[in-house]
Structures are given as C-alpha cells and as structure tokens.
Amino acid sequence: MVLSFKVAPILYQYALAQHQVITTDADCLNLPGRMTEKKIAIRDYLISYIRSEGHRSENFSSMVGYQTIYENSGIKWSDDKRLQAKDRELVNSILNYYKQTGFIYDYKKDCKNIEIEVYKEEKPKGEK
C-alpha cells in the first residue's frame, strides 16, 4: 500500500502526537486547573521544546520568546499588552508546575523571552 504525499504528513504528525502522549509522564500532561484548548496547545509545544533539549546544536539559542511559543502552538499572539501579560502568565504557570514536578530544573524569564533549564547546569570548579 502506498500512501499519497498529501496523506503521509498528516499520518506522520498523528504518529508523533501519539508517541509524545505515550512517552510523556502523566504529571506533565495533567496540568492543574481547567484544561482549555489554548492551555493544551501551549503544554504540547512546551513538552516538545523541553524534550528537544538534548538534540539541539551547540549554537542553538537557549532563549525562546513568548510570542514564538504561542505562534508555534498555533495561537495568534495578541497586540494588546494586557492580553500579552495573561498569555505570559499562562506559560509561566505551566513552567512553574513543571519545575515543581521535576520535569525541568528551572527557568529564567524577562518580558519577552524565557530560558528553560532542563538539567541542573554544573559549574566549573572554582566558580560560584
């Protein structure tokens, strides 16, 4: 059986989604609070981003923008500053939960970007 070119990418994406759900700890999938489509989309992107940590090249930036997270999740980033603050808070709340459960070690944020530290970074001897 040969799959057409148009069907294969959809099946591939479906298989990737199934693999992600099957191989992801339930604590990462079951976030506290009400699960909305927006929250699920952000959660799925963050899980993929976090899990790709070991597969990135050395020159890959460790910073990711809130706008990038939303747009790669398929959600439009609002021009309204008040909504942007709420959107950033949603991402931060998910990352706070992931930090609490041990899925990530820590994260740093500013008003536009976050840097997710998946593993505790070992500092060279003599450095504080």
JSON list of C-alpha atoms in Angstrom, two decimals:
[
{"chain": "A", "resi": 1, "resn": "MET", "atom": "CA", "xyz": [0.00, 0.00, 0.00]},
{"chain": "A", "resi": 2, "resn": "VAL", "atom": "CA", "xyz": [1.41, 3.36, -1.00]},
{"chain": "A", "resi": 3, "resn": "LEU", "atom": "CA", "xyz": [0.27, 6.49, 0.83]},
{"chain": "A", "resi": 4, "resn": "SER", "atom": "CA", "xyz": [-0.24, 9.62, -1.17]},
{"chain": "A", "resi": 5, "resn": "PHE", "atom": "CA", "xyz": [2.02, 12.59, -0.47]},
{"chain": "A", "resi": 6, "resn": "LYS", "atom": "CA", "xyz": [-0.88, 14.58, 0.99]},
{"chain": "A", "resi": 7, "resn": "VAL", "atom": "CA", "xyz": [-1.92, 11.91, 3.48]},
{"chain": "A", "resi": 8, "resn": "ALA", "atom": "CA", "xyz": [1.54, 10.90, 4.73]},
{"chain": "A", "resi": 9, "resn": "PRO", "atom": "CA", "xyz": [2.37, 14.19, 6.55]},
{"chain": "A", "resi": 10, "resn": "ILE", "atom": "CA", "xyz": [-0.94, 14.06, 8.42]},
{"chain": "A", "resi": 11, "resn": "LEU", "atom": "CA", "xyz": [-0.35, 10.47, 9.49]},
{"chain": "A", "resi": 12, "resn": "TYR", "atom": "CA", "xyz": [3.22, 11.32, 10.47]},
{"chain": "A", "resi": 13, "resn": "GLN", "atom": "CA", "xyz": [2.03, 14.22, 12.65]},
{"chain": "A", "resi": 14, "resn": "TYR", "atom": "CA", "xyz": [-0.59, 11.98, 14.21]},
{"chain": "A", "resi": 15, "resn": "ALA", "atom": "CA", "xyz": [2.04, 9.32, 14.95]},
{"chain": "A", "resi": 16, "resn": "LEU", "atom": "CA", "xyz": [4.34, 11.92, 16.52]},
{"chain": "A", "resi": 17, "resn": "ALA", "atom": "CA", "xyz": [1.49, 13.21, 18.70]},
{"chain": "A", "resi": 18, "resn": "GLN", "atom": "CA", "xyz": [0.64, 9.67, 19.83]},
{"chain": "A", "resi": 19, "resn": "HIS", "atom": "CA", "xyz": [4.30, 8.94, 20.59]},
{"chain": "A", "resi": 20, "resn": "GLN", "atom": "CA", "xyz": [4.55, 12.13, 22.64]},
{"chain": "A", "resi": 21, "resn": "VAL", "atom": "CA", "xyz": [1.45, 11.26, 24.69]},
{"chain": "A", "resi": 22, "resn": "ILE", "atom": "CA", "xyz": [2.51, 7.67, 25.26]},
{"chain": "A", "resi": 23, "resn": "THR", "atom": "CA", "xyz": [6.08, 8.50, 26.30]},
{"chain": "A", "resi": 24, "resn": "THR", "atom": "CA", "xyz": [5.28, 11.55, 28.45]},
{"chain": "A", "resi": 25, "resn": "ASP", "atom": "CA", "xyz": [4.73, 11.23, 32.17]},
{"chain": "A", "resi": 26, "resn": "ALA", "atom": "CA", "xyz": [1.11, 11.79, 33.23]},
{"chain": "A", "resi": 27, "resn": "ASP", "atom": "CA", "xyz": [2.21, 14.61, 35.57]},
{"chain": "A", "resi": 28, "resn": "CYS", "atom": "CA", "xyz": [3.34, 16.62, 32.53]},
{"chain": "A", "resi": 29, "resn": "LEU", "atom": "CA", "xyz": [0.07, 16.07, 30.68]},
{"chain": "A", "resi": 30, "resn": "ASN", "atom": "CA", "xyz": [-2.35, 16.61, 33.55]},
{"chain": "A", "resi": 31, "resn": "LEU", "atom": "CA", "xyz": [-1.84, 20.25, 34.45]},
{"chain": "A", "resi": 32, "resn": "PRO", "atom": "CA", "xyz": [-3.65, 21.77, 37.42]},
{"chain": "A", "resi": 33, "resn": "GLY", "atom": "CA", "xyz": [-6.71, 23.89, 36.70]},
{"chain": "A", "resi": 34, "resn": "ARG", "atom": "CA", "xyz": [-9.13, 23.89, 33.80]},
{"chain": "A", "resi": 35, "resn": "MET", "atom": "CA", "xyz": [-7.78, 22.44, 30.57]},
{"chain": "A", "resi": 36, "resn": "THR", "atom": "CA", "xyz": [-8.61, 24.70, 27.63]},
{"chain": "A", "resi": 37, "resn": "GLU", "atom": "CA", "xyz": [-7.58, 24.22, 24.01]},
{"chain": "A", "resi": 38, "resn": "LYS", "atom": "CA", "xyz": [-5.12, 27.08, 24.43]},
{"chain": "A", "resi": 39, "resn": "LYS", "atom": "CA", "xyz": [-3.55, 25.51, 27.53]},
{"chain": "A", "resi": 40, "resn": "ILE", "atom": "CA", "xyz": [-3.30, 22.12, 25.81]},
{"chain": "A", "resi": 41, "resn": "ALA", "atom": "CA", "xyz": [-1.64, 23.65, 22.74]},
{"chain": "A", "resi": 42, "resn": "ILE", "atom": "CA", "xyz": [0.89, 25.56, 24.89]},
{"chain": "A", "resi": 43, "resn": "ARG", "atom": "CA", "xyz": [1.53, 22.45, 27.01]},
{"chain": "A", "resi": 44, "resn": "ASP", "atom": "CA", "xyz": [2.18, 20.30, 23.94]},
{"chain": "A", "resi": 45, "resn": "TYR", "atom": "CA", "xyz": [4.60, 22.83, 22.46]},
{"chain": "A", "resi": 46, "resn": "LEU", "atom": "CA", "xyz": [6.48, 23.21, 25.77]},
{"chain": "A", "resi": 47, "resn": "ILE", "atom": "CA", "xyz": [6.80, 19.43, 26.16]},
{"chain": "A", "resi": 48, "resn": "SER", "atom": "CA", "xyz": [8.22, 19.16, 22.63]},
{"chain": "A", "resi": 49, "resn": "TYR", "atom": "CA", "xyz": [10.57, 22.08, 23.23]},
{"chain": "A", "resi": 50, "resn": "ILE", "atom": "CA", "xyz": [11.80, 20.71, 26.55]},
{"chain": "A", "resi": 51, "resn": "ARG", "atom": "CA", "xyz": [12.28, 17.20, 25.19]},
{"chain": "A", "resi": 52, "resn": "SER", "atom": "CA", "xyz": [14.31, 18.53, 22.25]},
{"chain": "A", "resi": 53, "resn": "GLU", "atom": "CA", "xyz": [16.95, 19.85, 24.68]},
{"chain": "A", "resi": 54, "resn": "GLY", "atom": "CA", "xyz": [19.37, 17.00, 24.07]},
{"chain": "A", "resi": 55, "resn": "HIS", "atom": "CA", "xyz": [19.02, 17.18, 20.29]},
{"chain": "A", "resi": 56, "resn": "ARG", "atom": "CA", "xyz": [19.90, 20.82, 19.66]},
{"chain": "A", "resi": 57, "resn": "SER", "atom": "CA", "xyz": [23.17, 22.01, 18.18]},
{"chain": "A", "resi": 58, "resn": "GLU", "atom": "CA", "xyz": [25.68, 23.96, 20.26]},
{"chain": "A", "resi": 59, "resn": "ASN", "atom": "CA", "xyz": [24.89, 27.26, 18.54]},
{"chain": "A", "resi": 60, "resn": "PHE", "atom": "CA", "xyz": [21.12, 26.93, 19.08]},
{"chain": "A", "resi": 61, "resn": "SER", "atom": "CA", "xyz": [19.82, 29.77, 21.24]},
{"chain": "A", "resi": 62, "resn": "SER", "atom": "CA", "xyz": [18.57, 28.65, 24.63]},
{"chain": "A", "resi": 63, "resn": "MET", "atom": "CA", "xyz": [16.11, 31.55, 24.73]},
{"chain": "A", "resi": 64, "resn": "VAL", "atom": "CA", "xyz": [12.62, 31.26, 23.29]},
{"chain": "A", "resi": 65, "resn": "GLY", "atom": "CA", "xyz": [10.15, 34.10, 23.04]},
{"chain": "A", "resi": 66, "resn": "TYR", "atom": "CA", "xyz": [6.66, 34.00, 24.45]},
{"chain": "A", "resi": 67, "resn": "GLN", "atom": "CA", "xyz": [5.38, 35.08, 21.04]},
{"chain": "A", "resi": 68, "resn": "THR", "atom": "CA", "xyz": [7.27, 32.18, 19.44]},
{"chain": "A", "resi": 69, "resn": "ILE", "atom": "CA", "xyz": [5.71, 29.73, 21.90]},
{"chain": "A", "resi": 70, "resn": "TYR", "atom": "CA", "xyz": [2.22, 30.95, 21.05]},
{"chain": "A", "resi": 71, "resn": "GLU", "atom": "CA", "xyz": [2.73, 31.08, 17.32]},
{"chain": "A", "resi": 72, "resn": "ASN", "atom": "CA", "xyz": [4.35, 27.62, 17.20]},
{"chain": "A", "resi": 73, "resn": "SER", "atom": "CA", "xyz": [1.39, 26.35, 19.23]},
{"chain": "A", "resi": 74, "resn": "GLY", "atom": "CA", "xyz": [-0.95, 27.64, 16.53]},
{"chain": "A", "resi": 75, "resn": "ILE", "atom": "CA", "xyz": [-2.28, 30.53, 18.62]},
{"chain": "A", "resi": 76, "resn": "LYS", "atom": "CA", "xyz": [-2.21, 34.15, 17.49]},
{"chain": "A", "resi": 77, "resn": "TRP", "atom": "CA", "xyz": [-0.10, 36.45, 19.66]},
{"chain": "A", "resi": 78, "resn": "SER", "atom": "CA", "xyz": [-2.22, 39.44, 20.67]},
{"chain": "A", "resi": 79, "resn": "ASP", "atom": "CA", "xyz": [-1.18, 43.05, 20.08]},
{"chain": "A", "resi": 80, "resn": "ASP", "atom": "CA", "xyz": [-2.99, 44.01, 23.32]},
{"chain": "A", "resi": 81, "resn": "LYS", "atom": "CA", "xyz": [-0.42, 44.41, 26.13]},
{"chain": "A", "resi": 82, "resn": "ARG", "atom": "CA", "xyz": [-2.94, 43.28, 28.79]},
{"chain": "A", "resi": 83, "resn": "LEU", "atom": "CA", "xyz": [-3.60, 40.03, 26.94]},
{"chain": "A", "resi": 84, "resn": "GLN", "atom": "CA", "xyz": [0.13, 39.51, 26.41]},
{"chain": "A", "resi": 85, "resn": "ALA", "atom": "CA", "xyz": [0.63, 39.67, 30.18]},
{"chain": "A", "resi": 86, "resn": "LYS", "atom": "CA", "xyz": [-2.04, 36.99, 30.69]},
{"chain": "A", "resi": 87, "resn": "ASP", "atom": "CA", "xyz": [-0.51, 34.87, 27.94]},
{"chain": "A", "resi": 88, "resn": "ARG", "atom": "CA", "xyz": [2.93, 35.10, 29.55]},
{"chain": "A", "resi": 89, "resn": "GLU", "atom": "CA", "xyz": [1.39, 34.15, 32.90]},
{"chain": "A", "resi": 90, "resn": "LEU", "atom": "CA", "xyz": [-0.14, 31.01, 31.37]},
{"chain": "A", "resi": 91, "resn": "VAL", "atom": "CA", "xyz": [3.27, 29.90, 30.08]},
{"chain": "A", "resi": 92, "resn": "ASN", "atom": "CA", "xyz": [4.89, 30.74, 33.43]},
{"chain": "A", "resi": 93, "resn": "SER", "atom": "CA", "xyz": [2.24, 28.80, 35.37]},
{"chain": "A", "resi": 94, "resn": "ILE", "atom": "CA", "xyz": [2.88, 25.69, 33.26]},
{"chain": "A", "resi": 95, "resn": "LEU", "atom": "CA", "xyz": [6.65, 26.06, 33.71]},
{"chain": "A", "resi": 96, "resn": "ASN", "atom": "CA", "xyz": [6.21, 26.60, 37.47]},
{"chain": "A", "resi": 97, "resn": "TYR", "atom": "CA", "xyz": [4.28, 23.33, 37.62]},
{"chain": "A", "resi": 98, "resn": "TYR", "atom": "CA", "xyz": [6.95, 21.55, 35.56]},
{"chain": "A", "resi": 99, "resn": "LYS", "atom": "CA", "xyz": [9.62, 22.90, 37.93]},
{"chain": "A", "resi": 100, "resn": "GLN", "atom": "CA", "xyz": [7.61, 21.71, 40.94]},
{"chain": "A", "resi": 101, "resn": "THR", "atom": "CA", "xyz": [7.21, 18.20, 39.49]},
{"chain": "A", "resi": 102, "resn": "GLY", "atom": "CA", "xyz": [10.86, 17.97, 38.43]},
{"chain": "A", "resi": 103, "resn": "PHE", "atom": "CA", "xyz": [10.23, 17.85, 34.66]},
{"chain": "A", "resi": 104, "resn": "ILE", "atom": "CA", "xyz": [12.53, 20.90, 34.36]},
{"chain": "A", "resi": 105, "resn": "TYR", "atom": "CA", "xyz": [15.15, 22.18, 36.75]},
{"chain": "A", "resi": 106, "resn": "ASP", "atom": "CA", "xyz": [14.39, 25.90, 36.43]},
{"chain": "A", "resi": 107, "resn": "TYR", "atom": "CA", "xyz": [13.61, 28.68, 34.01]},
{"chain": "A", "resi": 108, "resn": "LYS", "atom": "CA", "xyz": [14.52, 32.33, 33.68]},
{"chain": "A", "resi": 109, "resn": "LYS", "atom": "CA", "xyz": [12.27, 34.93, 32.17]},
{"chain": "A", "resi": 110, "resn": "ASP", "atom": "CA", "xyz": [12.15, 38.52, 31.09]},
{"chain": "A", "resi": 111, "resn": "CYS", "atom": "CA", "xyz": [9.29, 40.44, 29.50]},
{"chain": "A", "resi": 112, "resn": "LYS", "atom": "CA", "xyz": [9.74, 38.79, 26.07]},
{"chain": "A", "resi": 113, "resn": "ASN", "atom": "CA", "xyz": [11.74, 35.58, 26.46]},
{"chain": "A", "resi": 114, "resn": "ILE", "atom": "CA", "xyz": [12.28, 32.57, 28.64]},
{"chain": "A", "resi": 115, "resn": "GLU", "atom": "CA", "xyz": [15.23, 30.25, 29.05]},
{"chain": "A", "resi": 116, "resn": "ILE", "atom": "CA", "xyz": [14.35, 26.74, 30.21]},
{"chain": "A", "resi": 117, "resn": "GLU", "atom": "CA", "xyz": [16.99, 24.84, 32.14]},
{"chain": "A", "resi": 118, "resn": "VAL", "atom": "CA", "xyz": [16.10, 21.18, 31.85]},
{"chain": "A", "resi": 119, "resn": "TYR", "atom": "CA", "xyz": [19.06, 19.87, 33.84]},
{"chain": "A", "resi": 120, "resn": "LYS", "atom": "CA", "xyz": [20.98, 21.49, 36.66]},
{"chain": "A", "resi": 121, "resn": "GLU", "atom": "CA", "xyz": [23.93, 23.15, 34.99]},
{"chain": "A", "resi": 122, "resn": "GLU", "atom": "CA", "xyz": [27.19, 22.03, 36.55]},
{"chain": "A", "resi": 123, "resn": "LYS", "atom": "CA", "xyz": [29.52, 24.96, 37.16]},
{"chain": "A", "resi": 124, "resn": "PRO", "atom": "CA", "xyz": [33.27, 24.53, 36.65]},
{"chain": "A", "resi": 125, "resn": "LYS", "atom": "CA", "xyz": [35.32, 24.18, 39.84]},
{"chain": "A", "resi": 126, "resn": "GLY", "atom": "CA", "xyz": [36.26, 27.49, 41.40]},
{"chain": "A", "resi": 127, "resn": "GLU", "atom": "CA", "xyz": [33.14, 29.23, 40.07]},
{"chain": "A", "resi": 128, "resn": "LYS", "atom": "CA", "xyz": [30.35, 30.25, 42.45]}
]
